[in-house]
CSV table of C-alpha atoms in Angstrom, one decimal:
chain,number,residue,atom,x,y,z
A,1,MET,CA,-6.1,-10.0,24.7
A,2,LYS,CA,-8.5,-11.1,22.0
A,3,TYR,CA,-9.8,-14.5,21.0
A,4,TYR,CA,-9.1,-15.5,17.4
A,5,LEU,CA,-10.4,-18.5,15.5
A,6,LEU,CA,-8.0,-20.3,13.1
A,7,SER,CA,-10.0,-22.3,10.6
A,8,VAL,CA,-8.4,-25.0,8.6
A,9,MET,CA,-9.7,-25.0,5.0
A,10,GLN,CA,-9.5,-28.6,3.8
A,11,PRO,CA,-10.3,-29.9,0.3
A,12,VAL,CA,-13.3,-32.3,0.2
A,13,GLY,CA,-12.4,-35.8,-1.0
A,14,GLU,CA,-9.7,-38.4,-0.5
A,15,PRO,CA,-7.4,-37.6,2.5
A,16,PRO,CA,-3.7,-37.7,1.9
A,17,ALA,CA,-1.8,-41.0,2.4
A,18,PRO,CA,-1.4,-42.2,6.1
A,19,GLU,CA,2.3,-41.5,6.2
A,20,ILE,CA,1.7,-37.9,5.1
A,21,LEU,CA,-1.1,-37.6,7.7
A,22,ALA,CA,1.2,-38.9,10.4
A,23,GLU,CA,3.8,-36.3,9.5
A,24,ILE,CA,1.1,-33.5,9.6
A,25,GLY,CA,-0.1,-34.8,13.0
A,26,LYS,CA,3.4,-34.7,14.4
A,27,ARG,CA,3.8,-31.1,13.2
A,28,LEU,CA,0.5,-30.1,14.7
A,29,ASP,CA,1.5,-31.6,18.1
A,30,VAL,CA,4.6,-29.4,18.0
A,31,PHE,CA,2.4,-26.3,17.1
A,32,HIS,CA,-0.1,-27.0,19.9
A,33,GLN,CA,2.7,-27.4,22.4
A,34,GLU,CA,4.1,-24.0,21.2
A,35,LEU,CA,0.7,-22.4,21.8
A,36,ARG,CA,0.5,-23.9,25.3
A,37,GLU,CA,4.0,-22.7,26.2
A,38,ALA,CA,3.1,-19.2,25.0
A,39,GLY,CA,-0.1,-19.1,26.9
A,40,ALA,CA,-2.1,-18.7,23.7
A,41,TRP,CA,-3.8,-22.1,23.7
A,42,VAL,CA,-7.5,-22.3,24.2
A,43,PHE,CA,-8.8,-25.3,22.2
A,44,ALA,CA,-8.1,-27.2,19.0
A,45,GLY,CA,-9.5,-30.1,17.2
A,46,GLY,CA,-10.1,-31.7,13.8
A,47,LEU,CA,-13.6,-32.3,12.5
A,48,HIS,CA,-15.2,-35.4,10.8
A,49,GLY,CA,-16.1,-34.8,7.2
A,50,PRO,CA,-19.2,-33.0,5.9
A,51,GLU,CA,-21.0,-36.3,5.4
A,52,SER,CA,-21.2,-36.5,9.2
A,53,SER,CA,-23.0,-33.1,9.4
A,54,THR,CA,-26.6,-32.5,10.3
A,55,VAL,CA,-28.3,-29.1,9.7
A,56,LEU,CA,-31.2,-27.8,11.8
A,57,ARG,CA,-33.4,-25.1,10.2
A,58,PRO,CA,-36.1,-23.1,12.1
A,59,HIS,CA,-39.4,-23.4,10.1
A,60,ASP,CA,-42.8,-22.1,11.2
A,61,GLY,CA,-41.9,-22.4,14.9
A,62,ASP,CA,-40.7,-25.9,14.4
A,63,VAL,CA,-37.2,-27.1,13.4
A,64,LEU,CA,-36.4,-29.2,10.2
A,65,VAL,CA,-33.5,-31.7,10.4
A,66,THR,CA,-31.5,-32.4,7.2
A,67,ASP,CA,-28.6,-34.8,6.6
A,68,GLY,CA,-25.4,-33.4,5.2
A,69,PRO,CA,-23.5,-30.1,5.3
A,70,TYR,CA,-25.2,-26.6,5.2
A,71,ALA,CA,-23.4,-25.7,2.0
A,72,GLU,CA,-21.8,-28.1,-0.5
A,73,GLY,CA,-18.3,-26.9,-1.6
A,74,LYS,CA,-14.9,-27.9,-2.8
A,75,GLU,CA,-13.5,-27.0,0.6
A,76,MET,CA,-14.8,-27.7,4.1
A,77,LEU,CA,-14.0,-26.6,7.6
A,78,GLY,CA,-11.5,-29.4,8.5
A,79,GLY,CA,-10.6,-28.3,12.0
A,80,ILE,CA,-10.4,-25.3,14.3
A,81,CYS,CA,-7.9,-23.9,16.7
A,82,LEU,CA,-9.0,-21.2,19.1
A,83,ILE,CA,-6.2,-19.0,20.4
A,84,LYS,CA,-5.6,-15.9,22.5
A,85,ALA,CA,-3.5,-13.1,21.1
A,86,SER,CA,-2.8,-9.5,21.9
A,87,ASP,CA,-3.4,-8.3,18.3
A,88,LEU,CA,-3.8,-9.4,14.7
A,89,ASP,CA,0.0,-9.5,14.0
A,90,VAL,CA,0.4,-12.1,16.8
A,91,ALA,CA,-2.6,-14.1,15.6
A,92,LEU,CA,-1.3,-14.0,12.0
A,93,GLU,CA,2.0,-15.4,13.2
A,94,TRP,CA,0.2,-18.3,14.8
A,95,GLY,CA,-1.9,-18.7,11.6
A,96,ARG,CA,1.3,-18.8,9.6
A,97,LYS,CA,2.6,-21.7,11.7
A,98,ALA,CA,-0.7,-23.5,11.4
A,99,ALA,CA,-0.6,-23.2,7.6
A,100,LEU,CA,2.9,-24.6,7.5
A,101,ALA,CA,2.0,-27.5,9.9
A,102,THR,CA,-1.2,-28.5,8.1
A,103,THR,CA,-0.1,-27.5,4.5
A,104,LEU,CA,-3.6,-26.0,4.1
A,105,PRO,CA,-5.0,-22.5,4.0
A,106,ILE,CA,-5.9,-21.0,7.4
A,107,GLU,CA,-8.5,-18.4,7.9
A,108,VAL,CA,-7.9,-16.1,10.9
A,109,ARG,CA,-11.0,-14.4,12.3
A,110,PRO,CA,-11.4,-12.3,15.5
A,111,PHE,CA,-14.1,-13.0,18.1
A,112,MET,CA,-16.2,-10.1,19.3
A,113,HIS,CA,-15.4,-10.6,23.0
A,114,GLU,CA,-12.2,-9.7,24.7
A,115,ALA,CA,-10.2,-12.5,26.2
A,116,GLU,CA,-9.0,-12.2,29.8
A,117,ALA,CA,-5.2,-11.9,29.8
A,118,ASP,CA,-4.9,-14.4,32.7
A,119,GLY,CA,-6.5,-17.9,32.4
A,120,SER,CA,-9.3,-18.3,30.0
B,1,MET,CA,-12.1,26.5,4.5
B,2,ALA,CA,-10.0,29.7,4.7
B,3,PRO,CA,-6.7,29.4,2.8
B,4,ASP,CA,-4.7,29.5,6.0
B,5,VAL,CA,-6.7,26.7,7.6
B,6,GLU,CA,-6.7,24.7,4.3
B,7,ALA,CA,-2.9,24.9,4.1
B,8,VAL,CA,-2.5,23.8,7.8
B,9,PHE,CA,-5.1,21.1,7.2
B,10,ARG,CA,-3.3,19.5,4.3
B,11,ALA,CA,0.1,19.7,6.1
B,12,GLU,CA,-1.0,18.7,9.6
B,13,TYR,CA,-4.0,16.4,9.2
B,14,GLY,CA,-2.1,13.2,9.2
B,15,ARG,CA,0.2,14.2,12.0
B,16,ALA,CA,-2.8,15.2,14.2
B,17,VAL,CA,-4.8,12.0,13.4
B,18,SER,CA,-1.7,9.8,14.2
B,19,VAL,CA,-1.3,11.4,17.6
B,20,LEU,CA,-5.0,11.1,18.5
B,21,VAL,CA,-5.1,7.5,17.4
B,22,ARG,CA,-2.5,6.7,20.0
B,23,PHE,CA,-4.5,8.5,22.7
B,24,LEU,CA,-7.9,7.2,21.7
B,25,GLY,CA,-7.0,3.8,20.2
B,26,ASP,CA,-9.6,4.3,17.5
B,27,ILE,CA,-9.3,5.8,14.1
B,28,ASP,CA,-12.8,7.1,13.7
B,29,LEU,CA,-12.7,8.9,17.1
B,30,ALA,CA,-9.4,10.4,16.2
B,31,GLU,CA,-10.7,11.7,12.8
B,32,GLU,CA,-13.8,13.1,14.5
B,33,ALA,CA,-11.7,14.9,17.1
B,34,VAL,CA,-9.3,16.3,14.5
B,35,GLN,CA,-12.1,17.5,12.2
B,36,ASP,CA,-13.8,19.1,15.2
B,37,ALA,CA,-10.6,21.0,15.9
B,38,PHE,CA,-10.3,22.2,12.3
B,39,ALA,CA,-13.9,23.3,12.4
B,40,THR,CA,-13.1,25.4,15.5
B,41,ALA,CA,-10.0,26.8,13.7
B,42,VAL,CA,-12.2,27.9,10.8
B,43,GLN,CA,-14.3,29.9,13.2
B,44,ARG,CA,-11.5,31.3,15.3
B,45,TRP,CA,-8.4,31.9,13.2
B,46,PRO,CA,-9.8,34.6,11.0
B,47,ALA,CA,-10.2,36.8,14.1
B,48,THR,CA,-7.3,35.7,16.2
B,49,GLY,CA,-4.8,34.9,13.4
B,50,VAL,CA,-3.1,31.6,12.9
B,51,PRO,CA,-1.4,30.5,16.2
B,52,PRO,CA,2.4,30.3,16.3
B,53,SER,CA,2.3,26.5,16.3
B,54,PRO,CA,-0.8,25.5,14.3
B,55,ALA,CA,-0.2,21.8,14.5
B,56,GLY,CA,0.2,22.0,18.3
B,57,TRP,CA,-3.0,24.0,18.5
B,58,ILE,CA,-4.9,21.5,16.4
B,59,ILE,CA,-3.6,18.5,18.4
B,60,THR,CA,-4.4,20.2,21.8
B,61,THR,CA,-7.8,21.3,20.7
B,62,ALA,CA,-8.6,17.9,19.2
B,63,ARG,CA,-7.5,16.3,22.5
B,64,ASN,CA,-9.8,18.5,24.5
B,65,ARG,CA,-12.7,17.8,22.2
B,66,ALA,CA,-12.1,14.1,22.6
B,67,ILE,CA,-12.0,14.4,26.4
B,68,ASP,CA,-15.3,16.4,26.3
B,69,ARG,CA,-16.8,13.7,24.1
B,70,LEU,CA,-15.6,10.9,26.3
B,71,ARG,CA,-17.0,12.6,29.4
B,72,ARG,CA,-20.4,12.6,27.8
B,73,GLU,CA,-20.1,8.8,27.4
B,74,SER,CA,-19.7,6.7,30.5
B,75,SER,CA,-18.5,3.3,29.3
B,76,ARG,CA,-15.4,1.8,30.9
B,77,GLU,CA,-13.5,2.2,27.6
B,78,ALA,CA,-14.4,5.9,27.5
B,79,ARG,CA,-13.2,6.5,31.1
B,80,HIS,CA,-10.0,4.6,30.3
B,81,ALA,CA,-9.3,6.7,27.2
B,82,GLU,CA,-10.1,9.9,29.0
B,83,ALA,CA,-7.6,9.0,31.7
B,84,ALA,CA,-5.0,8.4,29.0
B,85,LEU,CA,-5.8,11.7,27.3
B,86,LEU,CA,-5.6,13.7,30.5
B,87,HIS,CA,-2.3,12.1,31.3
B,88,ALA,CA,-1.0,12.8,27.8
B,89,ALA,CA,-2.1,16.4,28.1
B,90,ASP,CA,1.0,17.2,30.1
B,91,THR,CA,3.3,16.2,27.3
B,92,PRO,CA,4.2,18.6,24.5
B,93,ALA,CA,2.5,17.8,21.3
B,94,GLU,CA,5.4,18.0,18.9
B,95,GLU,CA,8.2,16.0,20.5
B,96,GLY,CA,9.7,12.7,19.4
B,97,PRO,CA,6.7,10.5,19.8
B,98,VAL,CA,4.8,12.4,17.1
B,99,ARG,CA,7.4,11.2,14.5
B,100,ASP,CA,6.7,7.6,15.7
B,101,ASP,CA,3.0,8.2,15.6
B,102,ARG,CA,3.1,9.0,11.9
B,103,LEU,CA,5.2,5.9,11.2
B,104,ARG,CA,2.7,3.8,13.2
B,105,LEU,CA,-0.2,5.2,11.2
B,106,ILE,CA,1.6,4.5,7.9
B,107,PHE,CA,2.3,0.9,8.9
B,108,THR,CA,-1.3,0.5,10.1
B,109,CYS,CA,-2.7,1.9,6.9
B,110,CYS,CA,-0.5,-0.4,4.8
B,111,HIS,CA,-1.0,-3.5,6.8
B,112,PRO,CA,-0.8,-6.6,4.6
B,113,ALA,CA,-4.1,-7.9,6.1
B,114,LEU,CA,-5.9,-5.1,4.3
B,115,ALA,CA,-6.6,-5.2,0.5
B,116,LEU,CA,-4.2,-3.2,-1.5
B,117,GLN,CA,-6.9,-0.8,-2.7
B,118,ALA,CA,-8.0,-0.3,1.0
B,119,GLN,CA,-4.3,0.4,1.9
B,120,VAL,CA,-4.1,3.1,-0.8
B,121,ALA,CA,-7.4,4.7,0.2
B,122,LEU,CA,-6.6,4.7,3.9
B,123,THR,CA,-3.2,6.2,3.3
B,124,LEU,CA,-4.6,9.0,1.2
B,125,ARG,CA,-7.4,9.7,3.6
B,126,LEU,CA,-5.6,9.5,7.0
B,127,LEU,CA,-2.1,10.7,6.1
B,128,GLY,CA,-2.9,13.0,3.2
B,129,GLY,CA,-6.2,14.3,4.6
B,130,LEU,CA,-7.8,13.9,1.2
B,131,GLY,CA,-11.6,13.8,1.1
B,132,THR,CA,-13.4,10.6,0.1
B,133,ASP,CA,-14.8,12.4,-2.9
B,134,ARG,CA,-11.3,13.3,-4.2
B,135,ILE,CA,-9.9,9.8,-3.6
B,136,ALA,CA,-13.0,8.3,-5.4
B,137,ARG,CA,-12.5,10.7,-8.4
B,138,ALA,CA,-8.8,9.9,-8.6
B,139,PHE,CA,-9.4,6.1,-8.8
B,140,LEU,CA,-12.5,6.5,-11.0
B,141,VAL,CA,-14.8,4.7,-8.6
B,142,PRO,CA,-18.2,6.0,-7.3
B,143,GLU,CA,-17.9,7.9,-4.1
B,144,PRO,CA,-20.2,5.6,-2.1
B,145,THR,CA,-18.0,2.6,-3.2
B,146,MET,CA,-14.9,4.5,-1.9
B,147,ALA,CA,-16.7,5.5,1.3
B,148,GLN,CA,-17.7,1.9,1.9
B,149,ARG,CA,-14.1,0.7,1.3
B,150,LEU,CA,-12.8,3.1,3.9
B,151,VAL,CA,-15.5,2.2,6.4
B,152,ARG,CA,-14.7,-1.5,6.0
B,153,ALA,CA,-11.0,-1.1,6.3
B,154,LYS,CA,-11.3,1.0,9.5
B,155,ALA,CA,-13.7,-1.6,10.9
B,156,LYS,CA,-11.2,-4.4,10.2
B,157,ILE,CA,-8.4,-2.4,11.9
B,158,ARG,CA,-10.7,-2.1,14.9
B,159,ASP,CA,-12.3,-5.5,15.0
B,160,ALA,CA,-9.4,-7.7,14.1
B,161,ARG,CA,-7.1,-5.4,16.2
B,162,ILE,CA,-4.5,-4.5,13.6
B,163,PRO,CA,-1.8,-3.1,15.9
B,164,TYR,CA,-0.8,0.6,15.9
B,165,ARG,CA,2.9,0.2,15.9
B,166,VAL,CA,6.1,0.1,13.8
B,167,PRO,CA,6.9,-3.5,12.9
B,168,ARG,CA,9.7,-5.4,14.6
B,169,ASP,CA,13.1,-5.2,12.9
B,170,ALA,CA,12.6,-8.8,11.7
B,171,ASP,CA,9.4,-7.9,9.8
B,172,LEU,CA,10.4,-4.4,8.8
B,173,PRO,CA,11.9,-5.1,5.3
B,174,ASP,CA,8.7,-6.9,4.2
B,175,ARG,CA,6.4,-4.4,5.7
B,176,LEU,CA,8.4,-1.5,4.4
B,177,ASN,CA,8.2,-2.9,0.9
B,178,GLY,CA,4.4,-2.9,1.3
B,179,VAL,CA,4.5,0.8,2.3
B,180,LEU,CA,6.7,1.7,-0.7
B,181,ALA,CA,4.5,-0.2,-3.0
B,182,VAL,CA,1.5,1.8,-1.9
B,183,ALA,CA,3.3,5.1,-2.4
B,184,TYR,CA,4.5,4.1,-5.8
B,185,LEU,CA,1.1,2.8,-6.8
B,186,ILE,CA,-0.4,6.2,-5.9
B,187,PHE,CA,2.3,7.8,-8.0
B,188,ASN,CA,1.7,5.6,-11.0
B,189,GLU,CA,-2.0,6.1,-10.8
B,190,GLY,CA,-1.4,9.8,-10.9
B,191,TYR,CA,1.1,9.5,-13.8
B,192,GLU,CA,-1.9,8.4,-15.9
B,193,GLY,CA,-3.5,11.8,-15.6
B,194,SER,CA,-4.0,13.0,-12.0
B,195,PRO,CA,-1.3,15.5,-11.1
B,196,GLU,CA,-2.9,15.7,-7.6
B,197,LEU,CA,-2.1,12.0,-6.9
B,198,CYS,CA,1.5,12.4,-8.1
B,199,ALA,CA,1.9,15.4,-5.7
B,200,GLU,CA,0.3,13.3,-2.9
B,201,ALA,CA,2.7,10.4,-3.6
B,202,VAL,CA,5.7,12.7,-3.6
B,203,ARG,CA,4.5,14.2,-0.3
B,204,LEU,CA,4.2,10.8,1.1
B,205,GLY,CA,7.7,9.9,-0.3
B,206,ARG,CA,9.1,13.0,1.4
B,207,LEU,CA,7.4,12.0,4.7
B,208,LEU,CA,8.8,8.5,4.5
B,209,ALA,CA,12.3,9.7,3.7
B,210,GLU,CA,12.1,12.1,6.7
B,211,LEU,CA,10.8,9.4,9.0
B,212,MET,CA,13.2,6.6,7.8
B,213,PRO,CA,16.4,8.4,6.7
B,214,ASP,CA,18.4,5.2,7.1
B,215,GLU,CA,16.4,3.1,4.6
B,216,PRO,CA,18.1,3.6,1.2
B,217,GLU,CA,15.1,2.1,-0.7
B,218,VAL,CA,12.9,4.9,0.8
B,219,THR,CA,15.3,7.5,-0.5
B,220,GLY,CA,15.5,5.6,-3.8
B,221,LEU,CA,11.7,5.7,-4.2
B,222,LEU,CA,11.6,9.5,-3.5
B,223,ALA,CA,14.4,10.1,-6.0
B,224,LEU,CA,12.6,7.9,-8.6
B,225,MET,CA,9.3,9.9,-8.2
B,226,LEU,CA,11.0,13.3,-8.3
B,227,LEU,CA,13.0,12.5,-11.5
B,228,ILE,CA,9.9,11.2,-13.3
B,229,GLU,CA,7.9,14.2,-12.0
B,230,SER,CA,10.5,16.6,-13.4
B,231,ARG,CA,9.3,15.7,-16.9
B,232,ARG,CA,5.6,16.2,-16.3
B,233,THR,CA,5.2,19.3,-18.6
B,234,ALA,CA,7.5,17.9,-21.3
B,235,ARG,CA,5.5,14.7,-21.5
B,236,GLN,CA,2.5,16.2,-23.3
B,237,ASP,CA,2.3,18.3,-26.4
B,238,GLU,CA,-0.2,21.2,-27.0
B,239,GLY,CA,-2.8,18.7,-28.3
B,240,GLY,CA,-2.5,16.6,-25.2
B,241,ALA,CA,-0.7,13.7,-26.9
B,242,LEU,CA,2.0,11.9,-25.1
B,243,VAL,CA,5.6,12.9,-26.0
B,244,PRO,CA,8.0,10.0,-25.4
B,245,LEU,CA,11.3,10.6,-23.6
B,246,PRO,CA,13.6,10.8,-26.7
B,247,GLU,CA,11.3,13.5,-28.3
B,248,GLN,CA,10.8,15.6,-25.2
B,249,ASP,CA,12.0,19.3,-25.1
B,250,ARG,CA,14.6,19.0,-22.3
B,251,ASP,CA,14.4,22.7,-21.6
B,252,CYS,CA,10.9,22.0,-20.2
B,253,TRP,CA,12.3,19.6,-17.5
B,254,ASP,CA,12.1,20.9,-14.0
B,255,ARG,CA,15.8,21.4,-13.1
B,256,ASP,CA,15.2,21.8,-9.3
B,257,LEU,CA,13.5,18.4,-9.1
B,258,ILE,CA,16.3,16.8,-11.2
B,259,THR,CA,19.0,18.3,-9.0
B,260,GLU,CA,17.2,17.1,-5.9
B,261,GLY,CA,16.5,13.6,-7.3
B,262,GLN,CA,20.1,13.1,-8.5
B,263,ALA,CA,21.5,14.2,-5.2
B,264,LEU,CA,19.3,11.6,-3.5
B,265,VAL,CA,20.4,8.9,-5.9
B,266,ARG,CA,24.0,9.7,-5.2
B,267,ARG,CA,23.3,9.7,-1.4
B,268,CYS,CA,21.6,6.3,-1.3
B,269,LEU,CA,23.9,4.6,-3.8
B,270,ARG,CA,26.9,5.5,-1.6
B,271,ARG,CA,25.4,3.3,1.1
B,272,ASN,CA,26.0,0.3,-1.2
B,273,GLN,CA,22.7,-1.5,-0.3
B,274,PRO,CA,21.2,-1.4,-3.8
B,275,GLY,CA,17.5,-2.2,-4.2
B,276,PRO,CA,14.9,-2.0,-7.0
B,277,TYR,CA,13.8,1.5,-6.3
B,278,GLN,CA,17.3,2.9,-6.1
B,279,ILE,CA,18.3,1.2,-9.4
B,280,GLN,CA,15.2,2.5,-11.1
B,281,ALA,CA,16.0,6.0,-9.7
B,282,ALA,CA,19.6,5.7,-11.0
B,283,ILE,CA,18.3,4.8,-14.5
B,284,GLN,CA,16.1,7.9,-14.4
B,285,ALA,CA,19.1,10.0,-13.2
B,286,VAL,CA,21.1,8.8,-16.3
B,287,HIS,CA,18.3,10.0,-18.6
B,288,SER,CA,18.2,13.3,-16.7
B,289,ASP,CA,21.9,13.8,-17.2
B,290,ALA,CA,21.7,13.8,-21.0
B,291,THR,CA,21.3,17.3,-22.5
B,292,THR,CA,20.0,15.7,-25.7
B,293,ALA,CA,18.4,12.3,-26.4
B,294,ASP,CA,21.5,11.3,-28.5
B,295,ALA,CA,23.8,12.0,-25.5
B,296,THR,CA,22.0,9.4,-23.3
B,297,ASP,CA,24.5,6.9,-21.9
B,298,TRP,CA,22.6,3.8,-22.9
B,299,SER,CA,25.4,1.4,-21.9
B,300,GLN,CA,25.2,2.6,-18.3
B,301,ILE,CA,21.4,2.3,-18.4
B,302,LEU,CA,21.8,-1.3,-19.8
B,303,GLN,CA,24.2,-2.1,-16.9
B,304,LEU,CA,21.6,-0.8,-14.4
B,305,TYR,CA,18.9,-2.9,-16.0
B,306,ASP,CA,21.2,-6.0,-15.7
B,307,GLN,CA,21.5,-5.2,-12.0
B,308,LEU,CA,17.7,-4.8,-11.7
B,309,MET,CA,17.1,-8.1,-13.5
B,310,ALA,CA,19.5,-9.8,-11.0
B,311,LEU,CA,17.7,-8.2,-8.0
B,312,ALA,CA,14.0,-8.1,-9.1
B,313,PRO,CA,13.5,-9.9,-12.4
B,314,SER,CA,10.2,-9.5,-14.1
B,315,PRO,CA,8.9,-9.6,-17.7
B,316,VAL,CA,8.3,-5.8,-17.5
B,317,VAL,CA,11.9,-5.1,-16.4
B,318,ALA,CA,13.1,-7.4,-19.2
B,319,LEU,CA,11.0,-5.4,-21.7
B,320,ASN,CA,12.6,-2.1,-20.5
B,321,ARG,CA,16.0,-3.7,-20.6
B,322,ALA,CA,15.3,-4.7,-24.3
B,323,VAL,CA,14.7,-1.0,-25.0
B,324,ALA,CA,18.3,-0.2,-23.8
B,325,VAL,CA,19.6,-3.2,-25.7
B,326,ALA,CA,18.1,-1.7,-28.9
B,327,GLU,CA,20.2,1.5,-28.3
B,328,VAL,CA,23.4,-0.4,-27.5
B,329,SER,CA,23.3,-3.4,-29.9
B,330,GLY,CA,20.6,-2.5,-32.4
B,331,PRO,CA,16.8,-3.3,-32.8
B,332,ALA,CA,17.3,-6.8,-34.2
B,333,ALA,CA,19.0,-8.0,-31.0
B,334,ALA,CA,16.3,-6.3,-28.9
B,335,LEU,CA,13.4,-7.8,-30.9
B,336,THR,CA,14.7,-11.3,-30.3
B,337,LEU,CA,14.5,-10.6,-26.5
B,338,VAL,CA,11.1,-8.9,-26.7
B,339,ASP,CA,9.6,-11.8,-28.8
B,340,ALA,CA,10.6,-14.2,-26.0
B,341,LEU,CA,8.5,-12.4,-23.4
B,342,ASP,CA,5.0,-13.5,-22.5
B,343,LEU,CA,3.4,-10.0,-22.3
B,344,ALA,CA,0.7,-10.1,-25.0
B,345,ARG,CA,-1.8,-8.3,-22.7
B,346,TYR,CA,0.5,-5.4,-21.8
B,347,ARG,CA,0.1,-2.5,-24.2
B,348,VAL,CA,3.7,-1.2,-23.7
B,349,PHE,CA,5.0,-4.6,-25.0
B,350,HIS,CA,3.2,-4.0,-28.3
B,351,ALA,CA,4.4,-0.4,-28.5
B,352,VAL,CA,8.0,-1.4,-28.0
B,353,ARG,CA,7.7,-4.2,-30.6
B,354,ALA,CA,6.1,-1.9,-33.0
B,355,ASP,CA,8.9,0.6,-32.7
B,356,LEU,CA,11.6,-2.1,-33.1
B,357,LEU,CA,9.8,-3.5,-36.2
B,358,ARG,CA,9.5,0.0,-37.6
B,359,ARG,CA,13.2,0.5,-37.2
B,360,LEU,CA,13.9,-2.8,-38.9
B,361,ASP,CA,11.6,-1.7,-41.9
B,362,ARG,CA,9.2,-4.6,-41.3
B,363,THR,CA,6.3,-2.2,-41.9
B,364,ALA,CA,3.4,-4.6,-42.1
B,365,GLU,CA,4.3,-6.3,-38.8
B,366,ALA,CA,4.9,-2.9,-37.2
B,367,LEU,CA,1.4,-1.7,-38.3
B,368,ALA,CA,-0.1,-4.8,-36.7
B,369,ALA,CA,1.8,-4.2,-33.5
B,370,TYR,CA,0.7,-0.6,-33.4
B,371,ASP,CA,-2.9,-1.7,-33.8
B,372,ALA,CA,-2.5,-4.1,-30.9
B,373,ALA,CA,-1.0,-1.4,-28.7
B,374,ILE,CA,-3.7,1.1,-29.6
B,375,ALA,CA,-6.4,-1.5,-28.9
B,376,LEU,CA,-5.0,-2.0,-25.4
B,377,SER,CA,-4.4,1.7,-24.6
B,378,GLU,CA,-6.9,3.3,-22.3
B,379,ASN,CA,-5.1,6.6,-22.0
B,380,PRO,CA,-6.1,9.2,-24.6
B,381,ALA,CA,-2.7,10.9,-24.6
B,382,GLU,CA,-0.9,7.7,-25.2
B,383,ARG,CA,-3.4,6.6,-27.9
B,384,ALA,CA,-3.0,9.9,-29.7
B,385,TYR,CA,0.8,9.5,-29.9
B,386,LEU,CA,0.5,5.8,-31.1
B,387,GLU,CA,-2.0,6.8,-33.8
B,388,ARG,CA,0.3,9.6,-35.0
B,389,VAL,CA,3.3,7.3,-35.3
B,390,ARG,CA,1.2,4.7,-37.0
B,391,ARG,CA,-0.1,7.2,-39.5
B,392,ALA,CA,3.5,8.3,-40.3
B,393,LEU,CA,4.3,4.7,-41.3
């Protein structure tokens, strides 16, 4: 088993209307439940916007603190979902479900470390 | 490489790599082991002669080389792989699983998570045994670029764990389309001037047809490539200019390829599961049937294009259909269809328009259309032909 990170690529700016968000939330609950039942669930969560970010930079043995995201862009990391899967095809299948649930692009990326097949 | 070894290499490289990937779980290790085995063959075979089963010899030798290599390492993965190899050493090298191994390797090379260019390069490298330098030359990219592309693709297969298996039935149609697209892309790339790539695509087509005899689109693609390939020598004149189909000397067509291609078309159409490759092959078969250009059964070709438009509509298919319409209903009707297409960046669009305008005696417009086609044409043979026709106006 391998760990894969599913990243939700969210446009920066106004969020969708509350009723649309509620619909997406419901679909995500179903998706997360499916992950749990399949034993693929590790962790998932949405992130506050880039305006809530803080960046720390090493500088001459000290660390500089700056307000805001590391990189300004039209998209941001809106949330992550960490899963376990036996191979990329399985991970992409989960990614496809995540894309349909969130209505947003999903980036699927493997972790370097192996996941244990039993437990996490 | 000695001629004997070279021939075995080209024929058996993909087979050997595909078997070793299953044992080793790693493409780079598999390639190294197979290359080691061929290096040994180069030293030994001149003295001992080619063994009765060269493929079996290569696979067995590669397996032993891989075991030696793994013994020198001591990681857990290495011990694991070594155990698998030793276990597998008892099984004959050329039984059923080998067929599956090559299919697995094809589907791994053509995995949709890899960029199309990477799929093409991997397929030519791992299944065709083509050197990086030759693949780079065929696609007109610098060799280091191509080497980098292959390294990245192999790393992604390993790191993202792209599985080494034939897709489930539910995914097979989609995934098979991807494989066929890669084979046809290699063929079309070769059509523009690299006979070696065309031969490689036909070889791949034959392999796919052998491995998946029950997939009519696979048979259709092979038939399509054979029928187009049958006109290779007729397609260029002494000066290297393109000779379009109606003007070709049909005595120069390769009768054996036509016979084989037409038999395949008949075989897959009997299954009554038409698809885009089968219909395109059927269109080529109708052309191959005509002993002279005037004898071409254009109404049958038009019917086939109607079918193709229903199954896989695209502006390019509509353009080709218009060429058939011109033969059945005249150039004016065809021009109306062509002018409705949004293909201004496609050189063939301008060449077809130019021809129709010429036939309608609208010379000034025809000249402008020829100029547009010539400006977009990157192929010297094609440009030479277009310039000749333009001059004749």
